Amino acid sequence: FLERLFFFTPPSLFTAKIEGVAVNFLRSLHFLACDKVFDRSRIPLRTSVFIDEAERNGIKFFALRGPLGYVNFFYMEMNRRRYLFEGLPRAEHLTCKSAERIDDKMFIKRKLSEVGLPVAPGKSFSFFGSWSARRYGNSLGFPLVVKPRFGSMSQHVTVNIKNEIGLREAIKKALRYSPHFIVEKFLENVSVFRVTVIDEEFVACVKRVPAHVIGDGIHTIQELIDIKNQDPRRGKPKQKDATIFKLVVDETSEKLLREKNFDLFSIPRVGEIVYLQEKVILDLGADLFEVTKDVHQDNLELFSCTVRLFGAKLVGIDFLAEDVTKSWKEQSCEIIELNSLPYIDMHHFPTEGEPVPVAKFLCGLVEKYY
């Protein structure tokens, strides 16, 4: 909380030691238990896929459990030593100070812009600068995006803002999550890609598509939703041991249907795509298409170069582009944010495409640096 409020960025090693001291203190008070045997369905799937792979290599794990359940901290035991990590081991003891700030969207935007890498024009504002943010947004020109400066999992992000009224509401929405937010230009007619980079070299990429159905000329939209939701891989919202989730119909879905003069009983044409969400939110039914083998070499170099700027060993990159098979130099594209704790299970369990064993490469990182 203090880091987000004041942008305090302690060195990674110092942060890791503080976390270790805090965990040991809570364990001494019996607020935290250390379980050698634990229910995999109650921890995030990104951690489970790594643990499954690492255990085959002889590494042992312990999950920390509090009064309300597991707390996303784990011990990894190898070479007669235990290492504490949050979610996934990221070799924090090796990363430089700037790596602590890769979840700060504005910091990333400035650093990438300084070296000529593609980012959207935009500025950061605080709660007290809402009026200045509206004025800046109008000068930048619609459509716009408003998002919290840190985190939020897309829940408090508003995209494709087309007027002053929408801008005001988007700022209010972002401020419900954080006192700091960003106003930036919205890039139209692009796809959303999540890229995972390990040890600055290995790259995996999935295309993320908002929840949708595809017409067959026979079934209604509601029937198409029901058919898609029968996929046994789709979990319920917030289910920890799932990567893709059942489609959810909400206010956004109803708005998008009205814009096409549709309702749930309409029958779309063969091949017609009907979107039920504006943003890529996995919990609401977004799809994942594994495209690692199709990524242009220039884009692979772009992703590796981006990560090397910050010295981090495990990073998720959110990348917008018209076509990932084309060089980033030849199309409209931008890097919108970096993630210090990426969901590597996206690559293991895509909706379509050949899975990429990212956990295997993460185990290689662990064996190399721990």
mmCIF file of C-alpha atoms in Angstrom:
data_model
loop_
_atom_site.group_PDB
_atom_site.id
_atom_site.type_symbol
_atom_site.label_atom_id
_atom_site.label_comp_id
_atom_site.label_asym_id
_atom_site.label_seq_id
_atom_site.Cartn_x
_atom_site.Cartn_y
_atom_site.Cartn_z
ATOM 1 C CA PHE A 1 0.000 0.000 0.000
ATOM 2 C CA LEU A 2 2.794 2.440 0.920
ATOM 3 C CA GLU A 3 4.662 1.664 -2.292
ATOM 4 C CA ARG A 4 1.560 2.453 -4.356
ATOM 5 C CA LEU A 5 0.728 5.612 -2.438
ATOM 6 C CA PHE A 6 4.195 7.158 -2.311
ATOM 7 C CA PHE A 7 6.029 5.228 -5.064
ATOM 8 C CA PHE A 8 8.518 3.975 -2.480
ATOM 9 C CA THR A 9 10.654 1.338 -4.204
ATOM 10 C CA PRO A 10 13.042 -0.511 -1.890
ATOM 11 C CA PRO A 11 15.701 -2.774 -3.414
ATOM 12 C CA SER A 12 14.422 -6.242 -4.257
ATOM 13 C CA LEU A 13 16.721 -8.059 -1.827
ATOM 14 C CA PHE A 14 15.612 -5.778 1.013
ATOM 15 C CA THR A 15 11.944 -6.395 0.159
ATOM 16 C CA ALA A 16 12.474 -10.161 0.055
ATOM 17 C CA LYS A 17 14.165 -10.111 3.472
ATOM 18 C CA ILE A 18 11.355 -8.043 4.977
ATOM 19 C CA GLU A 19 8.803 -10.524 3.619
ATOM 20 C CA GLY A 20 10.783 -13.393 5.146
ATOM 21 C CA VAL A 21 10.939 -11.709 8.544
ATOM 22 C CA ALA A 22 7.195 -10.961 8.438
ATOM 23 C CA VAL A 23 6.323 -14.561 7.539
ATOM 24 C CA ASN A 24 8.543 -15.977 10.307
ATOM 25 C CA PHE A 25 6.994 -13.596 12.827
ATOM 26 C CA LEU A 26 3.441 -14.589 11.871
ATOM 27 C CA ARG A 27 4.391 -18.258 12.001
ATOM 28 C CA SER A 28 5.810 -17.802 15.513
ATOM 29 C CA LEU A 29 2.440 -16.368 16.561
ATOM 30 C CA HIS A 30 0.677 -19.323 14.893
ATOM 31 C CA PHE A 31 -1.167 -17.007 12.480
ATOM 32 C CA LEU A 32 0.416 -18.916 9.604
ATOM 33 C CA ALA A 33 0.777 -22.672 9.206
ATOM 34 C CA CYS A 34 3.229 -24.362 6.840
ATOM 35 C CA ASP A 35 1.533 -27.267 5.021
ATOM 36 C CA LYS A 36 3.593 -29.947 3.305
ATOM 37 C CA VAL A 37 0.403 -31.474 1.898
ATOM 38 C CA PHE A 38 -2.076 -28.953 0.486
ATOM 39 C CA ASP A 39 -5.152 -28.841 -1.741
ATOM 40 C CA ARG A 40 -4.062 -27.759 -5.245
ATOM 41 C CA SER A 41 -7.591 -26.572 -6.057
ATOM 42 C CA ARG A 42 -7.244 -23.867 -3.401
ATOM 43 C CA ILE A 43 -4.100 -22.235 -4.785
ATOM 44 C CA PRO A 44 -3.749 -20.310 -8.087
ATOM 45 C CA LEU A 45 -3.288 -22.526 -11.124
ATOM 46 C CA ARG A 46 -0.201 -20.569 -12.210
ATOM 47 C CA THR A 47 1.499 -21.839 -9.029
ATOM 48 C CA SER A 48 0.150 -25.389 -9.387
ATOM 49 C CA VAL A 49 1.557 -25.891 -12.891
ATOM 50 C CA PHE A 50 4.983 -24.762 -11.708
ATOM 51 C CA ILE A 51 4.893 -26.968 -8.600
ATOM 52 C CA ASP A 52 3.822 -29.992 -10.672
ATOM 53 C CA GLU A 53 6.814 -29.536 -12.971
ATOM 54 C CA ALA A 54 9.306 -28.712 -10.208
ATOM 55 C CA GLU A 55 8.335 -31.706 -8.071
ATOM 56 C CA ARG A 56 9.315 -33.973 -10.952
ATOM 57 C CA ASN A 57 12.785 -32.435 -10.597
ATOM 58 C CA GLY A 58 12.962 -33.299 -6.906
ATOM 59 C CA ILE A 59 12.028 -29.894 -5.468
ATOM 60 C CA LYS A 60 9.774 -29.917 -2.393
ATOM 61 C CA PHE A 61 7.101 -27.332 -1.569
ATOM 62 C CA PHE A 62 5.207 -26.051 1.444
ATOM 63 C CA ALA A 63 2.152 -23.752 1.314
ATOM 64 C CA LEU A 64 1.521 -21.060 3.927
ATOM 65 C CA ARG A 65 -2.014 -21.071 5.300
ATOM 66 C CA GLY A 66 -3.732 -18.420 7.389
ATOM 67 C CA PRO A 67 -7.073 -18.393 9.244
ATOM 68 C CA LEU A 68 -8.934 -17.682 5.964
ATOM 69 C CA GLY A 69 -7.021 -20.069 3.716
ATOM 70 C CA TYR A 70 -3.802 -20.089 1.706
ATOM 71 C CA VAL A 71 -2.001 -16.746 1.401
ATOM 72 C CA ASN A 72 -0.133 -17.214 -1.924
ATOM 73 C CA PHE A 73 3.256 -17.544 -0.213
ATOM 74 C CA PHE A 74 5.221 -20.787 -0.530
ATOM 75 C CA TYR A 75 8.480 -22.362 0.520
ATOM 76 C CA MET A 76 10.608 -24.114 -2.076
ATOM 77 C CA GLU A 77 13.129 -26.607 -0.679
ATOM 78 C CA MET A 78 16.157 -27.558 -2.781
ATOM 79 C CA ASN A 79 19.831 -28.209 -2.102
ATOM 80 C CA ARG A 80 19.002 -28.440 1.622
ATOM 81 C CA ARG A 81 17.802 -24.832 1.673
ATOM 82 C CA ARG A 82 14.364 -23.233 1.764
ATOM 83 C CA TYR A 83 13.387 -20.231 -0.352
ATOM 84 C CA LEU A 84 10.259 -18.150 0.237
ATOM 85 C CA PHE A 85 8.375 -16.906 -2.815
ATOM 86 C CA GLU A 86 5.056 -15.250 -3.629
ATOM 87 C CA GLY A 87 3.018 -16.982 -6.339
ATOM 88 C CA LEU A 88 6.036 -17.920 -8.471
ATOM 89 C CA PRO A 89 9.807 -17.810 -7.880
ATOM 90 C CA ARG A 90 11.146 -14.790 -9.760
ATOM 91 C CA ALA A 91 14.794 -14.701 -8.629
ATOM 92 C CA GLU A 92 14.020 -11.512 -6.719
ATOM 93 C CA HIS A 93 17.428 -11.650 -5.044
ATOM 94 C CA LEU A 94 19.026 -10.919 -8.434
ATOM 95 C CA THR A 95 16.751 -8.188 -9.792
ATOM 96 C CA CYS A 96 17.686 -4.522 -9.740
ATOM 97 C CA LYS A 97 15.726 -1.766 -8.022
ATOM 98 C CA SER A 98 13.774 -0.794 -11.133
ATOM 99 C CA ALA A 99 12.336 -4.311 -11.319
ATOM 100 C CA GLU A 100 10.311 -3.479 -8.228
ATOM 101 C CA ARG A 101 8.395 -0.927 -10.286
ATOM 102 C CA ILE A 102 7.372 -2.957 -13.302
ATOM 103 C CA ASP A 103 3.776 -2.990 -12.048
ATOM 104 C CA ASP A 104 3.774 0.828 -12.203
ATOM 105 C CA LYS A 105 2.206 1.506 -15.617
ATOM 106 C CA MET A 106 3.396 5.115 -15.836
ATOM 107 C CA PHE A 107 6.978 4.266 -14.894
ATOM 108 C CA ILE A 108 7.010 1.608 -17.612
ATOM 109 C CA LYS A 109 5.530 4.023 -20.148
ATOM 110 C CA ARG A 110 8.270 6.598 -19.487
ATOM 111 C CA LYS A 111 11.129 4.086 -19.585
ATOM 112 C CA LEU A 112 9.961 2.500 -22.839
ATOM 113 C CA SER A 113 9.320 5.889 -24.448
ATOM 114 C CA GLU A 114 12.848 7.034 -23.588
ATOM 115 C CA VAL A 115 14.354 4.263 -25.718
ATOM 116 C CA GLY A 116 11.868 4.552 -28.573
ATOM 117 C CA LEU A 117 9.729 1.489 -27.906
ATOM 118 C CA PRO A 118 5.998 1.666 -28.741
ATOM 119 C CA VAL A 119 3.704 3.061 -26.030
ATOM 120 C CA ALA A 120 0.432 5.005 -26.077
ATOM 121 C CA PRO A 121 0.542 8.778 -25.412
ATOM 122 C CA GLY A 122 -0.712 9.376 -21.883
ATOM 123 C CA LYS A 123 -0.194 10.943 -18.448
ATOM 124 C CA SER A 124 -0.704 10.006 -14.820
ATOM 125 C CA PHE A 125 -2.934 11.967 -12.452
ATOM 126 C CA SER A 126 -3.949 11.790 -8.794
ATOM 127 C CA PHE A 127 -7.298 12.125 -7.063
ATOM 128 C CA PHE A 128 -6.735 15.876 -6.779
ATOM 129 C CA GLY A 129 -5.978 16.232 -10.475
ATOM 130 C CA SER A 130 -9.277 14.982 -11.916
ATOM 131 C CA TRP A 131 -10.047 18.322 -13.561
ATOM 132 C CA SER A 132 -6.580 18.442 -15.158
ATOM 133 C CA ALA A 133 -7.080 14.855 -16.334
ATOM 134 C CA ARG A 134 -10.310 15.775 -18.111
ATOM 135 C CA ARG A 135 -8.668 18.759 -19.754
ATOM 136 C CA TYR A 136 -5.718 16.628 -20.843
ATOM 137 C CA GLY A 137 -8.029 13.943 -22.203
ATOM 138 C CA ASN A 138 -9.879 16.461 -24.340
ATOM 139 C CA SER A 139 -6.610 17.849 -25.696
ATOM 140 C CA LEU A 140 -5.327 14.334 -26.460
ATOM 141 C CA GLY A 141 -8.501 13.528 -28.371
ATOM 142 C CA PHE A 142 -11.012 10.699 -28.195
ATOM 143 C CA PRO A 143 -11.186 7.711 -28.035
ATOM 144 C CA LEU A 144 -9.358 7.300 -24.729
ATOM 145 C CA VAL A 145 -8.519 4.770 -22.030
ATOM 146 C CA VAL A 146 -8.622 5.458 -18.297
ATOM 147 C CA LYS A 147 -7.051 2.941 -15.911
ATOM 148 C CA PRO A 148 -5.564 2.750 -12.411
ATOM 149 C CA ARG A 149 -1.831 3.326 -12.354
ATOM 150 C CA PHE A 150 -1.332 -0.021 -10.592
ATOM 151 C CA GLY A 151 -2.967 -3.445 -10.914
ATOM 152 C CA SER A 152 -6.787 -3.924 -10.901
ATOM 153 C CA MET A 153 -6.964 -6.954 -13.290
ATOM 154 C CA SER A 154 -8.883 -4.838 -15.878
ATOM 155 C CA GLN A 155 -11.842 -4.473 -13.521
ATOM 156 C CA HIS A 156 -11.479 -0.688 -13.122
ATOM 157 C CA VAL A 157 -10.300 0.044 -16.669
ATOM 158 C CA THR A 158 -12.527 1.857 -19.165
ATOM 159 C CA VAL A 159 -11.677 1.560 -22.869
ATOM 160 C CA ASN A 160 -12.870 3.301 -26.032
ATOM 161 C CA ILE A 161 -14.108 6.427 -24.233
ATOM 162 C CA LYS A 162 -15.718 8.620 -26.859
ATOM 163 C CA ASN A 163 -16.891 11.779 -25.060
ATOM 164 C CA GLU A 164 -16.581 14.039 -22.020
ATOM 165 C CA ILE A 165 -19.344 12.286 -20.077
ATOM 166 C CA GLY A 166 -17.681 8.921 -20.562
ATOM 167 C CA LEU A 167 -14.350 10.377 -19.465
ATOM 168 C CA ARG A 168 -15.820 11.687 -16.200
ATOM 169 C CA GLU A 169 -17.380 8.332 -15.384
ATOM 170 C CA ALA A 170 -14.183 6.463 -16.272
ATOM 171 C CA ILE A 171 -12.133 8.619 -13.888
ATOM 172 C CA LYS A 172 -14.610 7.956 -11.073
ATOM 173 C CA LYS A 173 -14.400 4.228 -11.766
ATOM 174 C CA ALA A 174 -10.582 4.205 -11.676
ATOM 175 C CA LEU A 175 -10.512 6.207 -8.434
ATOM 176 C CA ARG A 176 -12.578 3.542 -6.687
ATOM 177 C CA TYR A 177 -9.491 1.339 -6.917
ATOM 178 C CA SER A 178 -6.564 3.728 -6.560
ATOM 179 C CA PRO A 179 -5.833 7.451 -5.936
ATOM 180 C CA HIS A 180 -3.596 7.437 -9.020
ATOM 181 C CA PHE A 181 -4.794 6.834 -12.587
ATOM 182 C CA ILE A 182 -3.685 7.198 -16.198
ATOM 183 C CA VAL A 183 -5.406 8.833 -19.158
ATOM 184 C CA GLU A 184 -4.072 7.642 -22.510
ATOM 185 C CA LYS A 185 -4.974 7.296 -26.172
ATOM 186 C CA PHE A 186 -7.051 4.256 -27.150
ATOM 187 C CA LEU A 187 -5.632 2.197 -30.007
ATOM 188 C CA GLU A 188 -8.413 0.903 -32.258
ATOM 189 C CA ASN A 189 -8.607 -2.218 -34.430
ATOM 190 C CA VAL A 190 -5.925 -4.182 -32.588
ATOM 191 C CA SER A 191 -5.754 -7.518 -30.765
ATOM 192 C CA VAL A 192 -4.603 -8.113 -27.195
ATOM 193 C CA PHE A 193 -1.615 -10.375 -26.573
ATOM 194 C CA ARG A 194 -0.108 -11.612 -23.319
ATOM 195 C CA VAL A 195 3.592 -12.369 -23.591
ATOM 196 C CA THR A 196 5.568 -14.198 -20.918
ATOM 197 C CA VAL A 197 9.357 -13.725 -20.870
ATOM 198 C CA ILE A 198 11.645 -15.898 -18.726
ATOM 199 C CA ASP A 199 15.286 -15.030 -18.078
ATOM 200 C CA GLU A 200 15.132 -12.322 -20.756
ATOM 201 C CA GLU A 201 15.190 -14.886 -23.559
ATOM 202 C CA PHE A 202 12.380 -17.454 -23.605
ATOM 203 C CA VAL A 203 9.154 -15.975 -24.947
ATOM 204 C CA ALA A 204 5.618 -17.415 -25.053
ATOM 205 C CA CYS A 205 2.577 -15.584 -26.438
ATOM 206 C CA VAL A 206 -1.203 -15.988 -26.319
ATOM 207 C CA LYS A 207 -3.831 -13.927 -28.089
ATOM 208 C CA ARG A 208 -6.591 -12.923 -25.675
ATOM 209 C CA VAL A 209 -10.064 -12.315 -27.060
ATOM 210 C CA PRO A 210 -13.022 -10.852 -25.090
ATOM 211 C CA ALA A 211 -15.932 -13.205 -24.355
ATOM 212 C CA HIS A 212 -17.868 -13.900 -27.545
ATOM 213 C CA VAL A 213 -19.879 -16.438 -29.503
ATOM 214 C CA ILE A 214 -19.791 -17.222 -33.230
ATOM 215 C CA GLY A 215 -23.060 -17.582 -35.106
ATOM 216 C CA ASP A 216 -24.029 -20.754 -36.950
ATOM 217 C CA GLY A 217 -27.313 -19.495 -38.441
ATOM 218 C CA ILE A 218 -29.261 -21.976 -36.308
ATOM 219 C CA HIS A 219 -28.825 -21.313 -32.596
ATOM 220 C CA THR A 220 -29.764 -18.204 -30.626
ATOM 221 C CA ILE A 221 -27.114 -16.216 -28.784
ATOM 222 C CA GLN A 222 -28.250 -17.708 -25.483
ATOM 223 C CA GLU A 223 -28.017 -21.221 -26.917
ATOM 224 C CA LEU A 224 -24.521 -20.494 -28.274
ATOM 225 C CA ILE A 225 -23.506 -19.295 -24.804
ATOM 226 C CA ASP A 226 -24.882 -22.460 -23.226
ATOM 227 C CA ILE A 227 -23.052 -24.642 -25.754
ATOM 228 C CA LYS A 228 -19.757 -22.864 -25.113
ATOM 229 C CA ASN A 229 -20.236 -23.101 -21.358
ATOM 230 C CA GLN A 230 -20.527 -26.890 -21.597
ATOM 231 C CA ASP A 231 -16.770 -27.042 -22.155
ATOM 232 C CA PRO A 232 -15.532 -28.870 -19.009
ATOM 233 C CA ARG A 233 -12.370 -26.740 -18.984
ATOM 234 C CA ARG A 234 -14.389 -23.612 -18.216
ATOM 235 C CA GLY A 235 -14.523 -22.870 -14.507
ATOM 236 C CA LYS A 236 -16.813 -20.688 -12.467
ATOM 237 C CA PRO A 237 -15.745 -17.070 -11.816
ATOM 238 C CA LYS A 238 -12.939 -16.864 -9.214
ATOM 239 C CA GLN A 239 -12.306 -20.624 -9.360
ATOM 240 C CA LYS A 240 -8.596 -20.988 -8.592
ATOM 241 C CA ASP A 241 -7.879 -24.183 -10.509
ATOM 242 C CA ALA A 242 -9.164 -22.961 -13.888
ATOM 243 C CA THR A 243 -7.649 -20.818 -16.642
ATOM 244 C CA ILE A 244 -10.675 -20.182 -18.861
ATOM 245 C CA PHE A 245 -14.146 -19.538 -17.467
ATOM 246 C CA LYS A 246 -17.808 -19.723 -18.346
ATOM 247 C CA LEU A 247 -19.304 -16.811 -20.281
ATOM 248 C CA VAL A 248 -21.240 -14.369 -18.110
ATOM 249 C CA VAL A 249 -24.079 -12.161 -19.370
ATOM 250 C CA ASP A 250 -24.120 -8.803 -17.576
ATOM 251 C CA GLU A 251 -24.909 -5.130 -18.243
ATOM 252 C CA THR A 252 -21.987 -4.803 -20.637
ATOM 253 C CA SER A 253 -23.244 -7.807 -22.615
ATOM 254 C CA GLU A 254 -26.730 -6.317 -22.871
ATOM 255 C CA LYS A 255 -25.295 -2.985 -24.031
ATOM 256 C CA LEU A 256 -23.188 -4.626 -26.746
ATOM 257 C CA LEU A 257 -26.175 -6.655 -27.950
ATOM 258 C CA ARG A 258 -28.396 -3.546 -28.128
ATOM 259 C CA GLU A 259 -25.771 -1.774 -30.234
ATOM 260 C CA LYS A 260 -26.160 -4.580 -32.813
ATOM 261 C CA ASN A 261 -29.970 -4.610 -32.454
ATOM 262 C CA PHE A 262 -29.674 -8.068 -30.880
ATOM 263 C CA ASP A 263 -30.989 -9.737 -27.774
ATOM 264 C CA LEU A 264 -30.301 -13.182 -26.298
ATOM 265 C CA PHE A 265 -32.930 -14.729 -28.579
ATOM 266 C CA SER A 266 -31.416 -13.371 -31.798
ATOM 267 C CA ILE A 267 -29.842 -15.817 -34.257
ATOM 268 C CA PRO A 268 -26.553 -14.452 -35.671
ATOM 269 C CA ARG A 269 -25.439 -15.276 -39.206
ATOM 270 C CA VAL A 270 -22.978 -18.085 -39.943
ATOM 271 C CA GLY A 271 -19.509 -16.923 -38.868
ATOM 272 C CA GLU A 272 -20.748 -13.685 -37.291
ATOM 273 C CA ILE A 273 -18.861 -12.824 -34.088
ATOM 274 C CA VAL A 274 -21.013 -11.461 -31.262
ATOM 275 C CA TYR A 275 -19.012 -9.960 -28.405
ATOM 276 C CA LEU A 276 -20.375 -10.147 -24.867
ATOM 277 C CA GLN A 277 -17.616 -8.089 -23.229
ATOM 278 C CA GLU A 278 -15.518 -5.087 -24.228
ATOM 279 C CA LYS A 279 -12.410 -6.057 -22.278
ATOM 280 C CA VAL A 280 -10.355 -9.199 -21.979
ATOM 281 C CA ILE A 281 -11.443 -10.488 -18.558
ATOM 282 C CA LEU A 282 -10.848 -14.195 -18.118
ATOM 283 C CA ASP A 283 -13.372 -14.534 -15.290
ATOM 284 C CA LEU A 284 -16.098 -13.370 -17.688
ATOM 285 C CA GLY A 285 -15.327 -15.887 -20.422
ATOM 286 C CA ALA A 286 -12.439 -14.496 -22.494
ATOM 287 C CA ASP A 287 -10.671 -16.948 -24.820
ATOM 288 C CA LEU A 288 -6.954 -17.718 -25.154
ATOM 289 C CA PHE A 289 -5.344 -18.635 -28.486
ATOM 290 C CA GLU A 290 -1.756 -19.856 -28.275
ATOM 291 C CA VAL A 291 0.289 -18.123 -31.015
ATOM 292 C CA THR A 292 3.897 -18.474 -29.837
ATOM 293 C CA LYS A 293 5.044 -20.151 -33.064
ATOM 294 C CA ASP A 294 3.577 -17.335 -35.171
ATOM 295 C CA VAL A 295 5.300 -14.374 -33.489
ATOM 296 C CA HIS A 296 7.524 -12.335 -35.822
ATOM 297 C CA GLN A 297 11.234 -12.346 -34.947
ATOM 298 C CA ASP A 298 11.281 -8.544 -34.551
ATOM 299 C CA ASN A 299 8.524 -8.857 -31.957
ATOM 300 C CA LEU A 300 10.415 -11.546 -30.052
ATOM 301 C CA GLU A 301 13.396 -9.204 -29.911
ATOM 302 C CA LEU A 302 11.124 -6.353 -28.808
ATOM 303 C CA PHE A 303 9.825 -8.387 -25.862
ATOM 304 C CA SER A 304 13.289 -9.507 -24.776
ATOM 305 C CA CYS A 305 14.624 -5.971 -25.089
ATOM 306 C CA THR A 306 11.744 -4.645 -22.987
ATOM 307 C CA VAL A 307 12.460 -7.045 -20.138
ATOM 308 C CA ARG A 308 16.214 -6.397 -20.194
ATOM 309 C CA LEU A 309 15.529 -2.728 -19.451
ATOM 310 C CA PHE A 310 14.265 -3.694 -15.998
ATOM 311 C CA GLY A 311 16.471 -6.613 -15.059
ATOM 312 C CA ALA A 312 13.561 -8.890 -14.125
ATOM 313 C CA LYS A 313 13.769 -12.635 -14.683
ATOM 314 C CA LEU A 314 10.028 -13.349 -15.033
ATOM 315 C CA VAL A 315 7.680 -10.818 -16.630
ATOM 316 C CA GLY A 316 4.299 -10.737 -18.342
ATOM 317 C CA ILE A 317 3.854 -8.143 -21.110
ATOM 318 C CA ASP A 318 0.501 -6.848 -22.345
ATOM 319 C CA PHE A 319 0.938 -5.994 -26.018
ATOM 320 C CA LEU A 320 -1.584 -4.524 -28.457
ATOM 321 C CA ALA A 321 -1.020 -5.068 -32.172
ATOM 322 C CA GLU A 322 -2.850 -5.488 -35.443
ATOM 323 C CA ASP A 323 -1.039 -8.733 -36.244
ATOM 324 C CA VAL A 324 1.637 -10.435 -34.143
ATOM 325 C CA THR A 325 2.975 -12.188 -37.255
ATOM 326 C CA LYS A 326 4.066 -8.771 -38.615
ATOM 327 C CA SER A 327 6.994 -6.741 -37.293
ATOM 328 C CA TRP A 328 6.051 -4.145 -34.678
ATOM 329 C CA LYS A 329 7.917 -1.614 -36.808
ATOM 330 C CA GLU A 330 5.376 -2.006 -39.630
ATOM 331 C CA GLN A 331 2.054 -1.624 -37.792
ATOM 332 C CA SER A 332 0.137 0.234 -35.102
ATOM 333 C CA CYS A 333 1.031 -1.352 -31.769
ATOM 334 C CA GLU A 334 1.961 -0.571 -28.178
ATOM 335 C CA ILE A 335 3.132 -2.102 -24.935
ATOM 336 C CA ILE A 336 0.524 -1.140 -22.361
ATOM 337 C CA GLU A 337 1.906 -2.662 -19.158
ATOM 338 C CA LEU A 338 4.173 -5.214 -17.514
ATOM 339 C CA ASN A 339 3.219 -7.749 -14.864
ATOM 340 C CA SER A 340 5.607 -9.021 -12.205
ATOM 341 C CA LEU A 341 3.541 -12.137 -11.415
ATOM 342 C CA PRO A 342 2.168 -13.433 -14.743
ATOM 343 C CA TYR A 343 -0.416 -16.169 -15.146
ATOM 344 C CA ILE A 344 1.797 -18.748 -16.840
ATOM 345 C CA ASP A 345 -1.083 -21.258 -16.891
ATOM 346 C CA MET A 346 -2.501 -19.309 -19.879
ATOM 347 C CA HIS A 347 0.142 -21.003 -22.019
ATOM 348 C CA HIS A 348 -0.502 -24.442 -20.551
ATOM 349 C CA PHE A 349 -4.292 -24.416 -21.003
ATOM 350 C CA PRO A 350 -5.259 -22.226 -23.991
ATOM 351 C CA THR A 351 -8.741 -22.412 -25.497
ATOM 352 C CA GLU A 352 -7.133 -23.248 -28.836
ATOM 353 C CA GLY A 353 -3.607 -23.951 -30.011
ATOM 354 C CA GLU A 354 -0.707 -26.108 -28.906
ATOM 355 C CA PRO A 355 0.174 -25.636 -25.203
ATOM 356 C CA VAL A 356 3.607 -24.226 -24.361
ATOM 357 C CA PRO A 357 5.269 -25.695 -21.211
ATOM 358 C CA VAL A 358 6.282 -22.404 -19.638
ATOM 359 C CA ALA A 359 6.625 -24.049 -16.206
ATOM 360 C CA LYS A 360 9.444 -26.190 -17.590
ATOM 361 C CA PHE A 361 11.422 -23.100 -18.561
ATOM 362 C CA LEU A 362 10.674 -21.492 -15.196
ATOM 363 C CA CYS A 363 12.163 -24.582 -13.537
ATOM 364 C CA GLY A 364 15.267 -23.959 -15.626
ATOM 365 C CA LEU A 365 15.435 -20.441 -14.216
ATOM 366 C CA VAL A 366 15.124 -21.813 -10.679
ATOM 367 C CA GLU A 367 17.902 -24.358 -11.179
ATOM 368 C CA LYS A 368 20.122 -21.653 -12.659
ATOM 369 C CA TYR A 369 19.718 -18.920 -10.025
ATOM 370 C CA TYR A 370 18.796 -20.614 -6.738
#
